[in-house]
Amino acid sequence: MATRNTQFRPSKLVRSLTLAGLATLLGAAPALQAQQAEQQPAQVQEEDIEVITVTGGFRGSLASALNQKRFETGSTDTIKAEDIADFPDLNLAESLQRIPGVAISRAAGEGRQISVRGLGPDFTRVRINGMEAQSTSGGTDQIGGANRGRGFDFNTFSSDLFSELTVRKTASANIEEGSLGATVDLRTARPFDYDGLTFAANVQAGYNDLSEEVDPKASFLVSNIFADGKFGALFSLAMSERNVKDEGASTVRWDNVNDFGTYQGSADAPELQAINDGFRPRLPRYDSYTHNVKRTGAAAAFEFRPSLETRFNLDILYSKDDSTRNEIFTQGILNGNSQAARMNVLDYEIDDTNTVTYAAFENATVRNENRYDELGTEFLQFSLSAQHQLTDDLKVDAMIGRAESEFDNPIQTTVVMEKTGVDFSYDYRGGKREAPELLFGAGVYDAEGWNTNSVRLRPLGAENTFDTAALNLEYILNENLTLRSGLHYKKFEFETYEARRSSENAGGIVMTPDLIMNYNSGLGSQGAWLVPDLAAIDAAYDIYSNTGAFEVSAENRLVDNYTAEEKTLGAYLQLAFETELGDTTIRGDVGGRYVKTDQSSTAWATLGGTSEQITAEHDYSEFLPSLNLVFEPLEDVIIRFGYAEVMARAGLGSIRPNVSVSVSGGSRSISGGNPTLEPTKAKTYDLGLELYFDNESLLGVAVFRKDIDSYVQGLRETKLFTETGLPIQAAIDACNAGPGYGPDCNENIEWQTNTPLNAPGGNLYGFEVQYQMPFTFLPEGWDRFGFIGNYTYVKAQMDYINADGRILATRDLQGLSESTRSATLYYEDEKFSARVSLTDRSDYLTNAIGRNNNDMEGTNATRNIDAAMSYQLTEKWKVSLEALNLTDEVDDQWVDSSGNRLTYYHATGRQYYLGAQYKF
């Protein structure tokens, strides 16, 4: 077992002030102060020599991470593996959410992406073993579908492959640019992390109480050091399978259009106007998803230390995620004029937010839908790094590497069947909002009389590649000053594709009873549903033949076929310092980073009515200064200050030149993407106070502010065609398709554009509080307990504007939760370890300007509680039990701030893992 020595020398002043303040907050100050007073005489003699040795386990990982945080120059938080190949959580995002300021979004019940201090995944960079990488996956339409952006999908990796996660919340000149929120460093294990031959194996059986499936999970690690301590090799492998049931109800938003034809048989009934003015669900439906996820990951590390001055590392990481997903719906159709106009409203109820919470109909249309996806992500990264001490004062290190992530969704098949003239009702009143009652007429359960509404075949995919090279020098000027400089080159390539049928009609499929199957979801009160049988339909009509009516082509979805390439060259110069001013130690760094970005994007544009693939180029340069200061005015007291100018590059979907360039008479217009988007820039300020009041203990408070200079929104603007970044030929072709290329139509006169632009930004500000302490001051037995917790408050509002630049509303930044909190209570002795953790995220906006006449759209607050325990049977054997999502938390999405109208309400159940570990 690895041993970490963590030395603290907490001053009595810091300890007294901190414990007294916390005790007062808890209403227990007298007892704690009395206990502390009794302990002081014994502590007087030991104060200057107090050393604590923490050996392995959850508490050991906390102590090691805290020690690392204390001696960092910037504001960072770290999570470390609690044992060999044994990370505290089953998912990397689930671990990260326990860090102050980090919130996560989930897919199929597990963490997918993160936000840091209110800024979403597109504003966060992720590095693996010091090299930027990106991993993308697919998701249901309701959670954003396939990832075609810059966000990192953490659910493609097993946490067992990693030994350390670090979130860097302040910028530094020697850390590459690209983040407004944070830079997240993921580190896999290396052979010199362990002493000689090391082996560990974990096996677990997982059970989900909703799917009622038992799933396997296993991992192992083997590492050794050879050649008299000069060469080491490590291999690790992780495999798992998850079968998840993901079910509930959805509506695809609410609207107050598409008028119903009659009320109780009368087109002139006075009640009809109130009904048609009210908001009703567009597609009230039950949803039943089943996910099967098979995940394999492997890591290898080779380390060569020919001398004390020289080190070489080769790190390789591989992950493969193979999944299937089946989505089945039964739904009433209220979002079409032709369907609504035929319907006769029998009964209804409207609440005080003008929401039609209940309605019953005759002559309704019902559609039952079956969608099946096969999807996977394959990730491969290798990096070679070297470090050499040229002289006592000069050190050089270098790194080259490549990271590839390929997401492929070759099968995405949906068949929808419909029946008209049936009875249907929905009821969302009161407590039924979370469990709506949908009732379907008897005809919906008769296999005769169904028609095929549509057949959708939509294969798609995305590929990301990073090629990176870096060279860094460090020169010690004197005992107080160190000069650092470096060069960093990166090439990023992105490509995405999607194909579709030319028409997603029935394709000649006649929905006979033999093409229909029973599906018992357990939802609703009326038993099994009738849904299209995809296997039978394929057997009868060969829908995957890619011929005839079922031929798919990228020509039918050109808008989602595009590429982007970015080449960046950065250079930095940084001065690190450490000195004393009186009794105050001052350390930190000051520097600047210059980076030049050459960007190229290719997409299909419509030029004068003709589709044409065009490439647009853009380049920009930025100088990004940074300053980090650490003051130690008292023993065990640290004050941190940070200032930096930071940037995040524009979203990949926004910079594609998928424009429509057209000329009509004297009107010249451009609409679509904007390849000349500038990066989003911000000035950041951080101020923190950290009190290390006892061994393994911290009370920290930090305030932060980010002045964000722009926020990308769709706007109209008048500019010369030559300022758009589009090829001049596009203007020539559009003019020739109209009045002709000449003095009144060319690239050197003004055009009207409707594209994403760098609209005005806003200010983001907030504070964090974190507390960590083992309860060593309690009596024996109770002193094995400990606590770690944090709270973050963030506020940021933006002006949301329409295409003409008029402010529609000033609202919270999309994706920003005003408050996040995390708390863990743990117990650990020589054999037994247990903990229970809570994470809480307040509600947040997903669309600040709502659709379908709703004022906004969002997601309600979540609270997740997990627990874990383990028992050390022998020195080599350990058993464990983990329980996730004990409160069966749901994903609850809504439209309209006053109506809180349900759009999506899904549960994935509680997850349990029983496991055993062997190690030596």
Short mmCIF file of C-alpha atoms in Angstrom, two decimals, residues 79 97 142 358 384 446 465 528 621 688 725 730 870:
data_model
loop_
_atom_site.label_atom_id
_atom_site.label_comp_id
_atom_site.label_asym_id
_atom_site.label_seq_id
_atom_site.Cartn_x
_atom_site.Cartn_y
_atom_site.Cartn_z
CA ILE A 79 -9.09 14.01 -6.30
CA GLN A 97 -18.85 17.04 -9.01
CA GLN A 142 -33.61 15.36 -25.10
CA TYR A 358 -56.20 18.22 -18.36
CA LEU A 384 5.91 10.66 -25.29
CA ASP A 446 -56.07 -3.27 -31.74
CA THR A 465 -7.96 14.52 -33.54
CA ALA A 528 -48.73 -3.45 -23.09
CA SER A 621 -3.74 36.25 -32.30
CA GLY A 688 -9.03 33.13 -1.66
CA GLY A 725 -14.32 35.14 -44.46
CA ALA A 730 -19.51 32.50 -53.46
CA SER A 870 -15.44 -1.69 2.24
#
